[in-house]
Each structure stands twice: as structure tokens, then as C-alpha cells.
XYZ file of C-alpha atoms in Angstrom:
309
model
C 0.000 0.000 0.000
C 1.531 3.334 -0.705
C 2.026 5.491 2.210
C -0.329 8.437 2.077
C 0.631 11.747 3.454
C -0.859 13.399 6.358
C -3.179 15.509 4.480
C -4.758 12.508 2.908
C -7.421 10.533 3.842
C -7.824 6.930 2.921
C -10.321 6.527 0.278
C -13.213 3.809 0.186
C -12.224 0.705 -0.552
C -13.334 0.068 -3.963
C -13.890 -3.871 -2.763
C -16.446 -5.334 -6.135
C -13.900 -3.754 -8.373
C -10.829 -6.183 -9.976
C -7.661 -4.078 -11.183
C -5.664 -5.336 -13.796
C -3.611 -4.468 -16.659
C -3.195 -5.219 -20.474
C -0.475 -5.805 -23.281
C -1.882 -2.645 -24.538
C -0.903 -0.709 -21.640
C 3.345 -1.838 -22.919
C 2.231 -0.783 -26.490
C 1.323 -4.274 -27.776
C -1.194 -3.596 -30.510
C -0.138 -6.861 -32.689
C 0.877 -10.747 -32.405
C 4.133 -9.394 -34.029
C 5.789 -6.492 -34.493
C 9.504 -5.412 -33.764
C 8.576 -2.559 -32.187
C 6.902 -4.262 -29.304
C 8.315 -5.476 -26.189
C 9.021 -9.503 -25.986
C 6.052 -11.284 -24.321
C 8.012 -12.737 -21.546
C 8.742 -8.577 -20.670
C 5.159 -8.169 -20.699
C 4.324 -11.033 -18.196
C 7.276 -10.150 -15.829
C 6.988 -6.098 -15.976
C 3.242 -6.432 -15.591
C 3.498 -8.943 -12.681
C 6.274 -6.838 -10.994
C 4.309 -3.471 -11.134
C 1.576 -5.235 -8.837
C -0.788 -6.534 -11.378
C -2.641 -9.567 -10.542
C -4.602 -10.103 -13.335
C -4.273 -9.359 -17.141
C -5.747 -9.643 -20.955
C -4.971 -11.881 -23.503
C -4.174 -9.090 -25.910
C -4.050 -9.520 -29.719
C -4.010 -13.544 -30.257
C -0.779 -15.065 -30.661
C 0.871 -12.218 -28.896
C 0.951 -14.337 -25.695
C 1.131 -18.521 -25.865
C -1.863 -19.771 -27.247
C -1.066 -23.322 -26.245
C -2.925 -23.101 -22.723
C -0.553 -25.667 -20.871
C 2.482 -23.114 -21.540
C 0.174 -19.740 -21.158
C -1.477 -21.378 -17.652
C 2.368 -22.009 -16.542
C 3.768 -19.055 -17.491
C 1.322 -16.988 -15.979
C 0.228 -18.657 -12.573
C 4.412 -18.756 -11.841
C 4.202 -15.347 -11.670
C 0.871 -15.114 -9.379
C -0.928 -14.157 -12.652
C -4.704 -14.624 -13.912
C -6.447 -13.827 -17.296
C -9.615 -11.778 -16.829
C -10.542 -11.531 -20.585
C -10.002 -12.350 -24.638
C -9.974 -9.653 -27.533
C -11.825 -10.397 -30.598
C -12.382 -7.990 -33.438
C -15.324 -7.874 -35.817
C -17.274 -6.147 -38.525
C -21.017 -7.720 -37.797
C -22.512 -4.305 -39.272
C -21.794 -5.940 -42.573
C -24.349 -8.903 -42.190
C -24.759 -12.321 -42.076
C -21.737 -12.832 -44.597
C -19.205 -12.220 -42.779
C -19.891 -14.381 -39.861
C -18.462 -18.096 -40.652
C -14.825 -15.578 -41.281
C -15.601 -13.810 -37.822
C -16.397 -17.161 -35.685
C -13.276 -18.369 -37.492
C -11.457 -15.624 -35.510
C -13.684 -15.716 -32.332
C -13.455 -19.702 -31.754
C -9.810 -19.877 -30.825
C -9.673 -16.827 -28.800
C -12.613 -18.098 -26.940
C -11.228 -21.860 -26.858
C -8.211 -20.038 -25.095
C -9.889 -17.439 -23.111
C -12.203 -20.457 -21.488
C -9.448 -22.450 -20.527
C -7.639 -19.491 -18.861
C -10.399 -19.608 -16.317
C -11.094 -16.490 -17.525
C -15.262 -15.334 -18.194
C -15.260 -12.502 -20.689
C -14.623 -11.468 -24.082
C -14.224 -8.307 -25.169
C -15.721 -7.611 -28.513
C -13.644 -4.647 -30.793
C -16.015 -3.582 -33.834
C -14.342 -2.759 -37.136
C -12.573 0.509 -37.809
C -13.822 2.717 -40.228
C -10.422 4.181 -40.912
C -7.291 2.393 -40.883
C -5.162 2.751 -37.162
C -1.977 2.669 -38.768
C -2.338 5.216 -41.847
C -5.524 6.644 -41.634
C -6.843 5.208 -44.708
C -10.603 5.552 -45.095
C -12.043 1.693 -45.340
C -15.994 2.871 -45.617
C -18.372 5.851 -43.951
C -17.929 6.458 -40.367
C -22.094 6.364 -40.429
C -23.804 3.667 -40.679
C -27.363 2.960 -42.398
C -30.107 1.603 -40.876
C -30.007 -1.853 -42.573
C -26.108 -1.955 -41.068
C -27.493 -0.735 -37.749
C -29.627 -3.918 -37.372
C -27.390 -5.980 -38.901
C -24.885 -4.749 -36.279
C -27.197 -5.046 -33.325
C -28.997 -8.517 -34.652
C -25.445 -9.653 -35.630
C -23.767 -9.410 -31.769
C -26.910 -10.976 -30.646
C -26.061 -14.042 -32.042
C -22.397 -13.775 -31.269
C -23.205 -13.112 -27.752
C -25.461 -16.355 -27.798
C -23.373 -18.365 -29.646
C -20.316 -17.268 -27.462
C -22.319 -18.117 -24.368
C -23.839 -21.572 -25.330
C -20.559 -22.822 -26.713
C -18.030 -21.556 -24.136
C -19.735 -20.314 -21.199
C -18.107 -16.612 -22.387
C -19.537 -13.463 -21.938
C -19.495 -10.740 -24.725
C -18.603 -7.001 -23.550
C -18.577 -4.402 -26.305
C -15.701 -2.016 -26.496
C -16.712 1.598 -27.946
C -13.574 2.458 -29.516
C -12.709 5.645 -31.208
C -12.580 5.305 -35.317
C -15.562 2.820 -34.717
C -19.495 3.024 -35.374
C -19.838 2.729 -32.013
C -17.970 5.878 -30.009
C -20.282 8.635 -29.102
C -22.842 8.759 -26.529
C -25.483 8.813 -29.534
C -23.941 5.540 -30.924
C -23.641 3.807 -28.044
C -26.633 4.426 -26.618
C -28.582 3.400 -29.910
C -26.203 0.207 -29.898
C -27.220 -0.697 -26.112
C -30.926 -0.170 -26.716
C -30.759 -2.238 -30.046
C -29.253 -5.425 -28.266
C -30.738 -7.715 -25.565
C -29.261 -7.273 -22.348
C -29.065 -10.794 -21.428
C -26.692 -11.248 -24.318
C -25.022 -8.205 -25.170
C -23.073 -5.930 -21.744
C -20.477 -3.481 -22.683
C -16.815 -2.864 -22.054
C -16.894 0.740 -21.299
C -13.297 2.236 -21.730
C -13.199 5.412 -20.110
C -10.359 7.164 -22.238
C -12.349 6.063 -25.848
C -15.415 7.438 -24.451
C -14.243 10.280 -23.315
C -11.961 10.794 -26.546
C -15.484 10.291 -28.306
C -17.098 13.029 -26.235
C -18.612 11.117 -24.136
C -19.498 11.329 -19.986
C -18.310 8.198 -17.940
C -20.139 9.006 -15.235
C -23.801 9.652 -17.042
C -23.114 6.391 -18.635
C -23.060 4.139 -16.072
C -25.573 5.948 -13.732
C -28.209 5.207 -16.613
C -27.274 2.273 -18.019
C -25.858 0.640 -15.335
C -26.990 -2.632 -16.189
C -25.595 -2.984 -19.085
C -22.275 -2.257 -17.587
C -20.049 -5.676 -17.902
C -16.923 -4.686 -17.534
C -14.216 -1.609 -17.609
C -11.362 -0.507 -19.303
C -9.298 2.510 -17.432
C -7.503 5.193 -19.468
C -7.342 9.008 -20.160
C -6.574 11.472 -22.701
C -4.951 14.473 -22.486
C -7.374 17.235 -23.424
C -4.945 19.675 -25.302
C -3.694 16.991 -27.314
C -7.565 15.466 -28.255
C -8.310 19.052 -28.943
C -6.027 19.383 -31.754
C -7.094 15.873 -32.835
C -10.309 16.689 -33.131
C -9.413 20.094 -35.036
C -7.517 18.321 -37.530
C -9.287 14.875 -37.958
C -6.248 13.145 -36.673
C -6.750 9.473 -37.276
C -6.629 7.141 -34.238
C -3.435 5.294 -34.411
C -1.758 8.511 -35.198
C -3.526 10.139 -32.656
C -2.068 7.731 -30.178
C 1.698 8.001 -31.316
C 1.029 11.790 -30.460
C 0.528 10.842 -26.675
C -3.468 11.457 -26.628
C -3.965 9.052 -24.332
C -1.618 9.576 -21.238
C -1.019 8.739 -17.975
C -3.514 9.037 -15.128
C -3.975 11.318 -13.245
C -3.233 13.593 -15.699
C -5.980 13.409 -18.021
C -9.420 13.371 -18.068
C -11.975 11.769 -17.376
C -11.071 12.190 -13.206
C -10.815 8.048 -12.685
C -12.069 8.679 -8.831
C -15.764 9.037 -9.823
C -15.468 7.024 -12.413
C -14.841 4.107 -9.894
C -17.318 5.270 -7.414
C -20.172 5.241 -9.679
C -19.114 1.448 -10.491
C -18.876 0.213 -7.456
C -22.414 1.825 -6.608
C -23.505 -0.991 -9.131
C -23.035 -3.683 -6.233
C -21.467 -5.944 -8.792
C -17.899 -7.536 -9.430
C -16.385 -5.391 -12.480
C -12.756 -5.434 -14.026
C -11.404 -2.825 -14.456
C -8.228 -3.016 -16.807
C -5.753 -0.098 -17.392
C -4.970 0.336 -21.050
C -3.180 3.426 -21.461
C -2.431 2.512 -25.639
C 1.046 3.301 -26.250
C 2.067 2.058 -29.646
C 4.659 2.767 -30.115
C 6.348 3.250 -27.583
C 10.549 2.851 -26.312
C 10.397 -0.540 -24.661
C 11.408 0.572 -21.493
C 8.676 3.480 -21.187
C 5.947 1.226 -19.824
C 7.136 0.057 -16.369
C 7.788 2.708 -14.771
C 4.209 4.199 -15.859
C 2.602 1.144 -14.728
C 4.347 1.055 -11.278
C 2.877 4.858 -10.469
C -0.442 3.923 -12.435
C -0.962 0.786 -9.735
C 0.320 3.249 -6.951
C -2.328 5.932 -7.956
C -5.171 3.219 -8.221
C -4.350 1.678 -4.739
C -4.957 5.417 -3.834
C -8.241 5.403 -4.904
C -9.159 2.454 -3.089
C -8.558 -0.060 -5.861
């Protein structure tokens, strides 16, 4: 526990919520890439800086042979609390023997981790790495339902065949970001099959209030994702359409406390829920000098231990 200074006053313990960390939050963004730290680094750094439980991260970043993956991990005290999967269900029933291609293994592996979630990334509209426009940022109705109708079924499917459940990530570059989007995605999908991953730094990037969010659709609420952005540095992303991935090599998503939204309430209003939540730092750093991360997620622990987590 860090020593708090006599001014301080111990905060409530935030006792329903489960902090953990990510491959993300060391500025893993692929299986492979040169510019990313080794995944033995990851495991050892993440484990060191207090971390007790962590994501899979992109799939094949970390073992996927769960023998080696449930050694490696539970030798250094840690426990998976989640998969990734990425998809593009807005584009309809066609695509969905290619996406349960991708989502079967990660699920496979995510189950036998132990671990009870999978987080659920929808397709970007723009590409992270060069900005390249794929197709329009808006969707039409008929994608709409095919995009709500379309996670339904994953959700079911994901359930049924590997006791799994689905949390939605809004993600910036997305069709599902802003509070208008994500609220018509939520009320669109059946809450016994579809919760969402709300990360607080790609709502907020997105414009949208943390807080608000899980006050009225608390329900819906499956799981969290903790990160900020620096507001001078969104500003001018949002002046000059900065891409995403671009965006991120700029430093727009930073190190708490420093950004917004305040984490503190953020918290609070979760654990008001009166349910068990992750809640996994992701600061997205790629990329980043591989010895940049540590550090940051020794103080980001130390701050979250100060907020009662």
C-alpha cells in the first residue's frame, strides 16, 4: 500500500472492483511487431508493477497453447480476466463463418484461462496505422440492425458454446464511439446477451461522460477498461481529424492522473452498481521505447491503490 501523506485521507475501498492491466498498456497492438516489447517482458513487468490479473491481448501475442500460457502466468501469481476479438457484424450475415473463425480460438483459449469474458472490438472505419478511409464512419439503418442482430447471435453463440460473456468495447474510429452511438447500440441489443466494455479514455476521446453512462445504463455495464486522454492533445485531434493510431503516437492518451476523465468518480459510480467489475488499465502506447511502460505502470498501480482499488 503506498504510504499516504498526512493531508490525505484513505479513500473507500473500492472492494467489487478487480484491477488489472493489459499488453496494450506496454504498447502491444499486434501478435508481431519489432517494435513491441518480448512477451516474456510483458508477463514479468506487468506482474512486478503489482498486477494480478491481465488480458490476452491480440491472439498469438501471448502462448496460445494453454498448458504453456497457464504455466507461465500462474508462476508469476498471474490470472487472465478476458479475450480480444475484433469484428465487422454491421456488414451482415456474410461475414460471420470468417468472424467465428477468428472468435473460436480466442474463446477456446480465453475459457481455458479460467477467464469469463470477451471483449468484442467492432471494425474501424479508418485504418489505425495510416488513416486510410475503409468505408463511412455512419452507418445505415439496414447496417445498424445488422450490427445489433449480428452481436446478438455472437453473444449467444459465445455463451452456449463456451460459457463466455461478450462485452462491447466503444472504440474511437468505430461506429460505435459517441454517446449517440452507443446508446442506440445498447438499446438495439438484448441485455441478457449483449453488456459493454466501457473504456473510459475512448469514451471520453469520443465526447462522451463516464459518469452519465453508467448511472443510466448501469446494467448494461459488464466490464471496464481505465484510461485518459490528455485534453490539449484530443483538442487538436479533433481540429484536424487526426486518425486514431496517429492520434495515439502523439501521446493522446496519457497517464492518469493527468488526463481526463477524473478516474475517482469514475470508480465510485461502479462500485455503486453492487457488482464484481474489471477494471483493466490500457493506457495505448504504440509505439512506444520498450522501457517506457514500467515505470508508468508502477505509479499507475500506486495511484489506483490510492483510490481504493
Amino acid at each position: 500500500m503506498t504510504p499516504l501523506s498526512p493531508q490525505s485521507s484513505p479513500q473507500p475501498s473500492l472492494s467489487r472492483i478487480r484491477v488489472g492491466s493489459a499488453p496494450d498498456s506496454w504498447g502491444v497492438w499486434f501478435p508481431d511487431d519489432p517494435r513491441q516489447v518480448p512477451w516474456q517482458r510483458f508477463l514479468d513487468e506487468v506482474a512486478e508493477s503489482g498486477y494480478e490479473w491481465i488480458e490476452l491481448g491480440p491472439y498469438g501475442y501471448l502462448p496460445t497453447e494453454p498448458a504453456v500460457l497457464a504455466d507461465e502466468t500462474a508462476r508469476r501469481n498471474l490470472r487472465v480476466s478476458a479475450g480480444t476479438v475484433f469484428t465487422g457484424l454491421h456488414r451482415g450475415p456474410d461475414v460471420w463463418d470468417a468472424t467465428w473463425a477468428h472468435v473460436s480460438d480466442i474463446a477456446a483459449l480465453t475459457r481455458a484461462m479460467g477467464a469469463e469474458h470477451l471483449v468484442v472490438i467492432p471494425s474501424f472505419w479508418r485504418d489505425d496505422k495510416t488513416g486510410e478511409v475503409l468505408e463511412p464512419d455512419t452507418l445505415t439503418p439496414e447496417q445498424w440492425h445488422h450490427l445489433t442482430k449480428q452481436t446478438e447471435r455472437l453473444g449467444r453463440e459465445v455463451r452456449e458454446r463456451y460459457g463466455l460473456k461478450i462485452v462491447v468495447h466503444p472504440h474511437a474510429d468505430t461506429h460505435i464511439d459517441s454517446e449517440e452511438n452507443v446508446t442506440r447500440f445498447l438499446d438495439g441489443t438484448d441485455p441478457s446477451l449483449v453488456s459493454l466494455c466501457l473504456d473510459t479514455g475512448h469514451y471520453a476521446y469520443c465526447g462522451g461522460d463516464n459518469v452519465k453512462l453508467i448511472e443510466t445504463y448501469g446494467e448494461r455495464i459488464g466490464y471496464l477498461h481505465l484510461k485518459q486522454v490528455d485534453p490539449e492533445i484530443l483538442a487538436d485531434v479533433r481540429a484536424n481529424a487526426v486518425p486514431f493510431g496517429p492520434a495515439v503516437a502523439r501521446g493522446v492518451m496519457c497517464e492518469p492522473p493527468s488526463g481526463v476523465p477524473a478516474l475517482e468518480p469514475v470508480l465510485a459510480a461502479a462500485q455503486k452498481l453492487d457488482v464484481e467489475l474489471f477494471a483493466i488499465v490500457e493506457q495505448d502506447m504504440y509505439p512506444c521505447p520498450p522501457d517506457k511502460p514500467f515505470p508508468i505502470a508502477q505509479r499507475t498501480r500506486s495511484f489506483l491503490r490510492s483510490c481504493g482499488a
